[in-house]
N, CA, C and O of each residue as an XYZ file, in Angstrom:
652
protein
N      40.407     21.585     65.403
C      39.923     22.585     64.477
C      40.067     22.114     63.042
O      39.160     22.343     62.241
N      41.141     21.480     62.688
C      41.346     20.986     61.326
C      40.301     19.939     60.989
O      39.801     19.909     59.865
N      39.960     19.081     61.939
C      38.962     18.042     61.701
C      37.620     18.653     61.322
O      36.956     18.157     60.413
N      37.212     19.710     61.995
C      35.946     20.365     61.689
C      35.971     20.928     60.279
O      34.994     20.781     59.546
N      37.068     21.571     59.879
C      37.165     22.124     58.535
C      37.094     21.024     57.486
O      36.481     21.212     56.435
N      37.707     19.887     57.755
C      37.648     18.783     56.799
C      36.214     18.304     56.632
O      35.772     18.038     55.514
N      35.486     18.193     57.737
C      34.101     17.766     57.656
C      33.254     18.805     56.949
O      32.366     18.459     56.170
N      33.517     20.069     57.211
C      32.771     21.126     56.549
C      33.023     21.089     55.053
O      32.083     21.251     54.275
N      34.272     20.880     54.622
C      34.584     20.825     53.202
C      33.856     19.662     52.547
O      33.280     19.820     51.471
N      33.877     18.503     53.180
C      33.174     17.348     52.638
C      31.676     17.602     52.604
O      30.977     17.130     51.707
N      31.186     18.352     53.587
C      29.762     18.612     53.673
C      29.294     19.614     52.630
O      28.090     19.807     52.463
N      30.222     20.256     51.922
C      29.825     21.219     50.909
C      29.635     20.586     49.536
O      29.360     21.298     48.570
N      29.773     19.270     49.426
C      29.597     18.600     48.148
C      28.328     17.764     48.169
O      28.047     17.095     49.163
N      27.551     17.791     47.079
C      26.332     16.996     46.982
C      25.231     17.503     47.888
O      25.389     18.505     48.585
N      24.121     16.800     47.868
C      22.983     17.178     48.703
C      23.158     16.618     50.109
O      23.971     15.722     50.338
N      22.396     17.150     51.031
C      22.425     16.643     52.407
C      22.018     15.179     52.433
O      22.593     14.393     53.186
N      21.043     14.804     51.632
C      20.612     13.400     51.563
C      21.737     12.503     51.056
O      21.925     11.394     51.555
N      22.489     12.990     50.058
C      23.634     12.225     49.551
C      24.691     12.049     50.634
O      25.240     10.960     50.800
N      24.978     13.129     51.373
C      25.988     13.050     52.440
C      25.544     12.092     53.538
O      26.362     11.347     54.076
N      24.251     12.105     53.876
C      23.723     11.185     54.878
C      23.922      9.744     54.406
O      24.357      8.884     55.171
N      23.600      9.497     53.143
C      23.756      8.161     52.566
C      25.228      7.740     52.553
O      25.543      6.588     52.850
N      26.126      8.663     52.211
C      27.559      8.382     52.183
C      28.059      7.961     53.567
O      28.971      7.142     53.683
N      27.456      8.525     54.610
C      27.823      8.154     55.983
C      27.240      6.805     56.392
O      27.504      6.317     57.491
N      26.442      6.201     55.501
C      25.815      4.918     55.815
C      24.610      5.066     56.709
O      24.227      4.117     57.393
N      23.999      6.246     56.716
C      22.866      6.519     57.591
C      21.601      6.780     56.789
O      21.652      7.135     55.612
N      20.482      6.600     57.443
C      19.185      6.939     56.871
C      18.342      7.553     57.976
O      18.491      7.211     59.149
N      17.460      8.459     57.592
C      16.577      9.051     58.596
C      15.557      8.014     59.042
O      14.938      7.352     58.209
N      15.382      7.870     60.339
C      14.427      6.877     60.837
C      12.988      7.368     60.723
O      12.737      8.566     60.592
N      12.057      6.436     60.774
C      10.651      6.777     60.921
C      10.405      6.979     62.406
O      10.713      6.107     63.217
N       9.855      8.120     62.757
C       9.578      8.400     64.168
C       8.182      7.919     64.522
O       7.217      8.198     63.810
N       8.087      7.209     65.605
C       6.793      6.715     66.065
C       6.008      7.847     66.707
O       6.572      8.708     67.382
N       4.707      7.833     66.489
C       3.841      8.829     67.099
C       3.729      8.628     68.605
O       4.010      7.549     69.125
N       3.320      9.672     69.283
C       3.142      9.629     70.731
C       1.845     10.356     71.063
O       1.610     11.450     70.548
N       1.013      9.786     71.896
C      -0.260     10.448     72.197
C      -0.119     11.703     73.073
O      -1.083     12.453     73.225
N       1.066     11.941     73.648
C       1.245     13.038     74.597
C       1.939     14.262     74.019
O       1.822     15.356     74.571
N       2.655     14.094     72.926
C       3.371     15.233     72.341
C       3.597     14.981     70.852
O       3.444     13.860     70.367
N       3.960     16.034     70.144
C       4.335     15.918     68.730
C       5.858     16.028     68.626
O       6.503     16.593     69.508
N       6.419     15.497     67.565
C       7.875     15.535     67.397
C       8.373     16.917     67.007
O       9.543     17.240     67.209
N       7.482     17.736     66.446
C       7.875     19.096     66.073
C       6.654     20.002     66.085
O       5.517     19.556     65.926
N       6.921     21.270     66.276
C       5.881     22.306     66.208
C       6.497     23.498     65.498
O       7.577     23.960     65.863
N       5.802     23.992     64.479
C       6.276     25.144     63.725
C       5.533     26.389     64.185
O       4.304     26.407     64.248
N       6.293     27.425     64.505
C       5.736     28.722     64.886
C       6.480     29.769     64.061
O       7.689     29.948     64.204
N       5.741     30.450     63.201
C       6.350     31.381     62.250
C       7.413     30.626     61.458
O       7.104     29.606     60.842
N       8.648     31.097     61.459
C       9.684     30.412     60.686
C      10.512     29.445     61.542
O      11.440     28.815     61.034
N      10.187     29.322     62.829
C      10.947     28.434     63.719
C      10.266     27.073     63.853
O       9.041     26.967     63.903
N      11.094     26.049     63.907
C      10.613     24.682     64.102
C      11.217     24.176     65.399
O      12.437     24.075     65.531
N      10.363     23.861     66.346
C      10.799     23.376     67.651
C      10.710     21.852     67.637
O       9.639     21.280     67.432
N      11.849     21.211     67.858
C      11.927     19.754     67.847
C      11.896     19.254     69.292
O      12.701     19.664     70.127
N      10.944     18.359     69.562
C      10.860     17.754     70.893
C      12.132     16.991     71.214
O      12.851     16.553     70.315
N      12.402     16.837     72.493
C      13.573     16.069     72.910
C      13.548     14.679     72.297
O      12.542     13.973     72.370
N      14.657     14.297     71.696
C      14.772     12.993     71.036
C      15.788     12.130     71.772
O      16.879     12.579     72.123
N      15.402     10.890     71.993
C      16.279      9.913     72.638
C      16.979      9.090     71.549
O      16.583      9.132     70.384
N      18.013      8.349     71.931
C      18.738      7.540     70.946
C      18.011      6.221     70.627
O      18.467      5.137     70.989
N      16.894      6.349     69.953
C      16.141      5.182     69.486
C      16.634      4.770     68.113
O      17.048      5.607     67.310
N      16.587      3.480     67.854
C      16.818      2.945     66.521
C      15.889      1.756     66.352
O      15.906      0.816     67.146
N      15.080      1.812     65.304
C      14.106      0.754     65.034
C      13.215      0.485     66.245
O      12.920     -0.667     66.563
N      12.790      1.552     66.915
C      11.876      1.425     68.043
C      12.501      0.946     69.340
O      11.788      0.673     70.306
N      13.820      0.838     69.376
C      14.517      0.325     70.559
C      15.492      1.373     71.077
O      16.286      1.924     70.314
N      15.426      1.647     72.382
C      16.384      2.553     73.008
C      17.748      1.863     73.022
O      17.877      0.742     73.516
N      18.761      2.535     72.481
C      20.066      1.911     72.275
C      20.936      1.815     73.526
O      21.932      1.092     73.525
N      20.584      2.519     74.574
C      21.396      2.449     75.779
C      20.656      3.031     76.966
O      19.730      3.828     76.817
N      21.078      2.622     78.130
C      20.528      3.150     79.374
C      21.653      3.311     80.372
O      22.673      2.626     80.309
N      21.439      4.247     81.307
C      22.402      4.419     82.384
C      22.961      5.817     82.465
O      22.567      6.713     81.719
N      23.874      5.982     83.375
C      24.495      7.269     83.674
C      25.904      7.303     83.087
O      26.712      6.406     83.328
N      26.185      8.352     82.312
C      27.497      8.504     81.693
C      28.522      8.824     82.790
O      28.291      9.677     83.646
N      29.642      8.128     82.742
C      30.664      8.290     83.778
C      30.532      7.253     84.872
O      31.400      7.141     85.737
N      29.446      6.491     84.837
C      29.266      5.391     85.788
C      28.925      4.102     85.035
O      29.672      3.127     85.121
N      27.809      4.083     84.297
C      27.354      2.887     83.583
C      27.695      2.932     82.095
O      27.773      1.895     81.436
N      27.896      4.134     81.576
C      28.066      4.336     80.139
C      29.394      5.045     79.888
O      29.677      6.077     80.495
N      30.202      4.489     78.994
C      31.497      5.074     78.634
C      31.296      6.293     77.730
O      30.260      6.426     77.078
N      32.283      7.168     77.697
C      32.244      8.381     76.887
C      31.963      8.077     75.420
O      31.078      8.699     74.833
N      32.690      7.136     74.804
C      32.497      6.847     73.376
C      31.106      6.310     73.091
O      30.528      6.612     72.048
N      30.567      5.526     73.996
C      29.189      5.034     73.830
C      28.217      6.198     73.894
O      27.282      6.269     73.097
N      28.425      7.105     74.829
C      27.554      8.281     74.957
C      27.626      9.138     73.697
O      26.606      9.672     73.261
N      28.790      9.276     73.114
C      28.935     10.054     71.873
C      28.137      9.405     70.740
O      27.467     10.102     69.977
N      28.204      8.091     70.627
C      27.446      7.383     69.587
C      25.940      7.526     69.836
O      25.171      7.682     68.887
N      25.525      7.477     71.071
C      24.105      7.664     71.404
C      23.654      9.078     71.055
O      22.525      9.278     70.606
N      24.529     10.055     71.259
C      24.198     11.442     70.898
C      24.004     11.569     69.392
O      23.116     12.297     68.949
N      24.810     10.881     68.603
C      24.641     10.900     67.139
C      23.281     10.325     66.748
O      22.607     10.864     65.870
N      22.879      9.238     67.396
C      21.572      8.645     67.094
C      20.435      9.587     67.472
O      19.464      9.721     66.728
N      20.554     10.234     68.617
C      19.519     11.182     69.033
C      19.445     12.357     68.056
O      18.354     12.828     67.736
N      20.604     12.832     67.580
C      20.628     13.923     66.603
C      20.000     13.480     65.284
O      19.300     14.261     64.639
N      20.239     12.253     64.883
C      19.632     11.721     63.662
C      18.107     11.702     63.790
O      17.396     12.027     62.840
N      17.617     11.322     64.957
C      16.169     11.339     65.199
C      15.624     12.759     65.156
O      14.533     12.991     64.636
N      16.379     13.710     65.699
C      15.946     15.111     65.650
C      15.921     15.609     64.202
O      15.024     16.363     63.826
N      16.885     15.199     63.396
C      16.875     15.552     61.975
C      15.638     14.976     61.286
O      15.035     15.640     60.444
N      15.263     13.765     61.633
C      14.063     13.153     61.054
C      12.824     13.978     61.392
O      11.948     14.158     60.546
N      12.747     14.474     62.612
C      11.613     15.328     63.007
C      11.630     16.629     62.214
O      10.579     17.116     61.798
N      12.815     17.193     62.002
C      12.920     18.430     61.227
C      12.470     18.207     59.789
O      11.803     19.063     59.207
N      12.826     17.078     59.220
C      12.405     16.762     57.850
C      10.897     16.575     57.788
O      10.275     16.964     56.800
N      10.294     15.992     58.813
C       8.826     15.907     58.863
C       8.227     17.304     58.739
O       7.201     17.487     58.085
N       8.861     18.275     59.359
C       8.334     19.641     59.378
C       8.543     20.380     58.061
O       7.657     21.118     57.629
N       9.688     20.201     57.415
C      10.012     21.019     56.225
C       9.953     20.251     54.915
O       9.968     20.863     53.847
N       9.887     18.936     54.970
C       9.714     18.159     53.758
C      10.955     17.519     53.182
O      10.863     16.439     52.597
N      12.112     18.139     53.323
C      13.342     17.527     52.801
C      14.554     18.025     53.582
O      14.568     19.133     54.119
N      15.560     17.173     53.625
C      16.760     17.431     54.426
C      17.502     18.690     53.994
O      18.028     19.415     54.838
N      17.550     18.957     52.702
C      18.278     20.133     52.218
C      17.635     21.452     52.640
O      18.251     22.506     52.480
N      16.430     21.422     53.169
C      15.760     22.649     53.606
C      15.945     22.909     55.102
O      15.451     23.917     55.606
N      16.638     22.036     55.820
C      16.795     22.149     57.273
C      18.025     22.980     57.619
O      19.113     22.725     57.102
N      17.859     23.971     58.489
C      18.973     24.716     59.088
C      18.811     24.613     60.603
O      17.754     24.939     61.143
N      19.850     24.163     61.276
C      19.814     24.048     62.736
C      20.155     25.409     63.326
O      21.169     26.008     62.969
N      19.310     25.899     64.227
C      19.544     27.175     64.890
C      20.191     26.934     66.251
O      21.194     27.561     66.592
N      19.608     26.021     67.022
C      20.106     25.765     68.373
C      19.916     24.296     68.715
O      18.927     23.676     68.323
N      20.869     23.751     69.445
C      20.759     22.382     69.927
C      21.031     22.368     71.425
O      21.996     22.965     71.903
N      20.174     21.685     72.147
C      20.356     21.461     73.583
C      20.635     19.978     73.764
O      19.849     19.135     73.333
N      21.750     19.661     74.400
C      22.136     18.276     74.618
C      22.135     18.021     76.124
O      22.882     18.642     76.880
N      21.283     17.097     76.532
C      21.178     16.720     77.939
C      21.900     15.388     78.108
O      21.624     14.429     77.387
N      22.822     15.332     79.059
C      23.600     14.126     79.307
C      23.379     13.701     80.759
O      23.758     14.416     81.686
N      22.769     12.543     80.947
C      22.625     11.990     82.297
C      24.011     11.527     82.722
O      24.548     10.563     82.175
N      24.579     12.211     83.689
C      25.982     11.949     84.022
C      26.229     12.114     85.510
O      25.450     12.732     86.236
N      27.342     11.540     85.932
C      27.757     11.688     87.316
C      28.154     13.149     87.551
O      28.530     13.843     86.606
N      28.074     13.623     88.798
C      28.412     15.021     89.066
C      29.836     15.406     88.669
O      30.094     16.567     88.353
N      30.757     14.452     88.682
C      32.154     14.762     88.368
C      32.527     14.455     86.916
O      33.705     14.538     86.567
N      31.567     14.105     86.066
C      31.859     13.706     84.685
C      32.522     14.839     83.901
O      33.639     14.672     83.411
N      31.874     15.956     83.777
C      32.476     17.155     83.197
C      32.770     17.137     81.700
O      33.373     18.084     81.195
N      32.368     16.096     80.973
C      32.654     16.050     79.534
C      31.376     16.060     78.692
O      31.325     15.459     77.619
N      30.355     16.742     79.186
C      29.105     16.843     78.448
C      29.331     17.452     77.063
O      28.702     17.034     76.091
N      30.222     18.432     76.970
C      30.526     19.055     75.677
C      31.136     18.062     74.700
O      30.868     18.131     73.500
N      31.939     17.151     75.191
C      32.535     16.130     74.340
C      31.456     15.199     73.788
O      31.519     14.801     72.625
N      30.480     14.854     74.603
C      29.346     14.047     74.135
C      28.581     14.827     73.064
O      28.251     14.285     72.009
N      28.304     16.095     73.341
C      27.562     16.940     72.407
C      28.317     17.136     71.095
O      27.694     17.272     70.042
N      29.653     17.154     71.141
C      30.440     17.338     69.920
C      30.123     16.276     68.871
O      30.149     16.564     67.674
N      29.827     15.063     69.304
C      29.512     13.998     68.344
C      28.234     14.324     67.573
O      28.159     14.083     66.369
N      27.236     14.868     68.257
C      25.997     15.264     67.586
C      26.243     16.457     66.677
O      25.723     16.506     65.562
N      27.028     17.414     67.140
C      27.365     18.575     66.311
C      28.110     18.146     65.059
O      27.825     18.637     63.966
N      29.066     17.229     65.209
C      29.809     16.723     64.052
C      28.864     16.124     63.018
O      29.010     16.379     61.822
N      27.904     15.334     63.465
C      26.956     14.715     62.541
C      26.173     15.777     61.772
O      26.015     15.680     60.555
N      25.687     16.783     62.484
C      24.904     17.837     61.828
C      25.725     18.579     60.790
O      25.222     18.895     59.712
N      26.984     18.860     61.100
C      27.854     19.571     60.159
C      28.225     18.668     58.984
O      28.273     19.125     57.843
N      28.486     17.395     59.256
C      28.792     16.452     58.176
C      27.640     16.361     57.179
O      27.866     16.315     55.969
N      26.423     16.336     57.677
C      25.253     16.148     56.816
C      24.781     17.459     56.193
O      24.507     17.512     54.994
N      24.687     18.515     57.001
C      24.067     19.757     56.536
C      25.061     20.845     56.143
O      24.649     21.882     55.623
N      26.342     20.642     56.373
C      27.313     21.687     56.076
C      27.058     22.907     56.952
O      26.800     22.772     58.148
N      27.130     24.092     56.364
C      26.918     25.330     57.126
C      25.525     25.386     57.762
O      25.355     26.004     58.813
N      24.537     24.755     57.144
C      23.192     24.719     57.737
C      23.147     23.873     59.008
O      22.175     23.924     59.761
N      24.198     23.100     59.239
C      24.276     22.291     60.449
C      24.956     22.988     61.612
O      24.885     22.512     62.745
N      25.625     24.125     61.347
C      26.266     24.875     62.443
C      25.172     25.516     63.283
O      24.153     25.960     62.755
N      25.388     25.562     64.592
C      24.310     25.950     65.489
C      24.842     26.517     66.791
O      26.000     26.313     67.155
N      23.975     27.226     67.476
C      24.239     27.582     68.871
C      23.978     26.309     69.678
O      23.154     25.484     69.284
N      24.680     26.145     70.811
C      24.546     24.873     71.517
C      24.737     25.029     73.015
O      25.504     25.869     73.486
N      24.023     24.201     73.738
C      24.218     24.070     75.170
C      24.305     22.591     75.493
O      23.487     21.806     75.013
N      25.277     22.199     76.295
C      25.417     20.827     76.776
C      25.249     20.860     78.290
O      25.957     21.585     78.989
N      24.312     20.074     78.783
C      23.931     20.134     80.189
C      24.016     18.747     80.815
O      23.507     17.778     80.251
N      24.648     18.649     81.964
C      24.641     17.414     82.735
C      23.426     17.391     83.641
O      23.141     18.370     84.330
N      22.706     16.273     83.643
C      21.499     16.140     84.453
C      21.555     14.846     85.249
O      22.322     13.937     84.933
N      20.726     14.779     86.289
C      20.709     13.605     87.158
C      20.063     12.399     86.481
O      20.440     11.260     86.757
N      19.100     12.637     85.606
C      18.426     11.528     84.941
C      17.591     12.019     83.779
O      17.222     13.192     83.716
N      17.293     11.111     82.855
C      16.497     11.411     81.674
C      15.405     10.348     81.515
O      15.457      9.303     82.163
N      14.420     10.613     80.658
C      13.336      9.635     80.472
C      13.865      8.253     80.074
O      14.815      8.134     79.301
N      13.234      7.227     80.613
C      13.570      5.825     80.324
C      15.003      5.469     80.665
O      15.542      4.483     80.163
N      15.625      6.277     81.525
C      17.012      6.076     81.933
C      17.976      6.207     80.754
O      19.043      5.595     80.747
N      17.590      7.013     79.752
C      18.456      7.263     78.593
C      19.665      8.082     79.024
O      19.533      8.975     79.861
N      20.836      7.797     78.473
C      22.019      8.595     78.798
C      22.031      9.972     78.134
O      22.700     10.887     78.614
N      21.286     10.124     77.021
C      21.345     11.354     76.227
C      19.954     11.707     75.709
O      19.164     10.826     75.369
N      19.665     13.007     75.653
C      18.464     13.515     74.992
C      18.845     14.799     74.270
O      19.600     15.614     74.800
N      18.321     14.981     73.053
C      18.636     16.160     72.260
C      17.367     16.868     71.844
O      16.419     16.254     71.352
N      17.368     18.173     72.051
C      16.268     19.049     71.637
C      16.848     20.088     70.684
O      17.981     20.534     70.866
N      16.075     20.477     69.667
C      16.588     21.439     68.684
C      15.558     22.500     68.335
O      14.351     22.316     68.495
N      16.080     23.609     67.857
C      15.283     24.619     67.177
C      15.888     24.743     65.787
O      17.099     24.905     65.639
N      15.033     24.665     64.769
C      15.474     24.733     63.381
C      14.671     25.780     62.638
O      13.734     26.373     63.173
N      15.059     25.990     61.400
C      14.297     26.834     60.488
C      14.415     26.213     59.108
O      15.337     25.443     58.841
N      13.485     26.548     58.241
C      13.545     26.063     56.871
C      14.286     27.065     56.005
O      14.134     28.272     56.189
N      15.092     26.580     55.057
C      15.802     27.443     54.127
C      15.271     27.217     52.721
O      15.738     27.851     51.775
């Protein structure tokens, strides 16, 4: 609990873009897809398509968490997927400081006995709070699944709104 408060306090200084830069991160360019869009806006809600942990056009990991992929690796992959989802949200609203996360769904390809999907999801939640502060707090579901596209260990879907 103390760790979250420390991140929230740090997240209350400067702009979201400044905080992202301070973390050594940048929003990626998302590649287009002929089958779906990265976001769809309906009224004030922005629906973000499921994002995989891509970086520079390359999937950063494959396999099943608890068998092929260690917990810490899965957490890092979740952060990358969340960063990609933030990039989609910025495409929709124009700038990072206007993004508020409403809900995040974290899918973790994991063994039936893994049971730490929430721990994987916490890494993505931490990133959102570090970057967006209170606008990064969200409702969340972490789900263990048998498999994900391209054998990715993690996929993140979000609902956002503009502020």
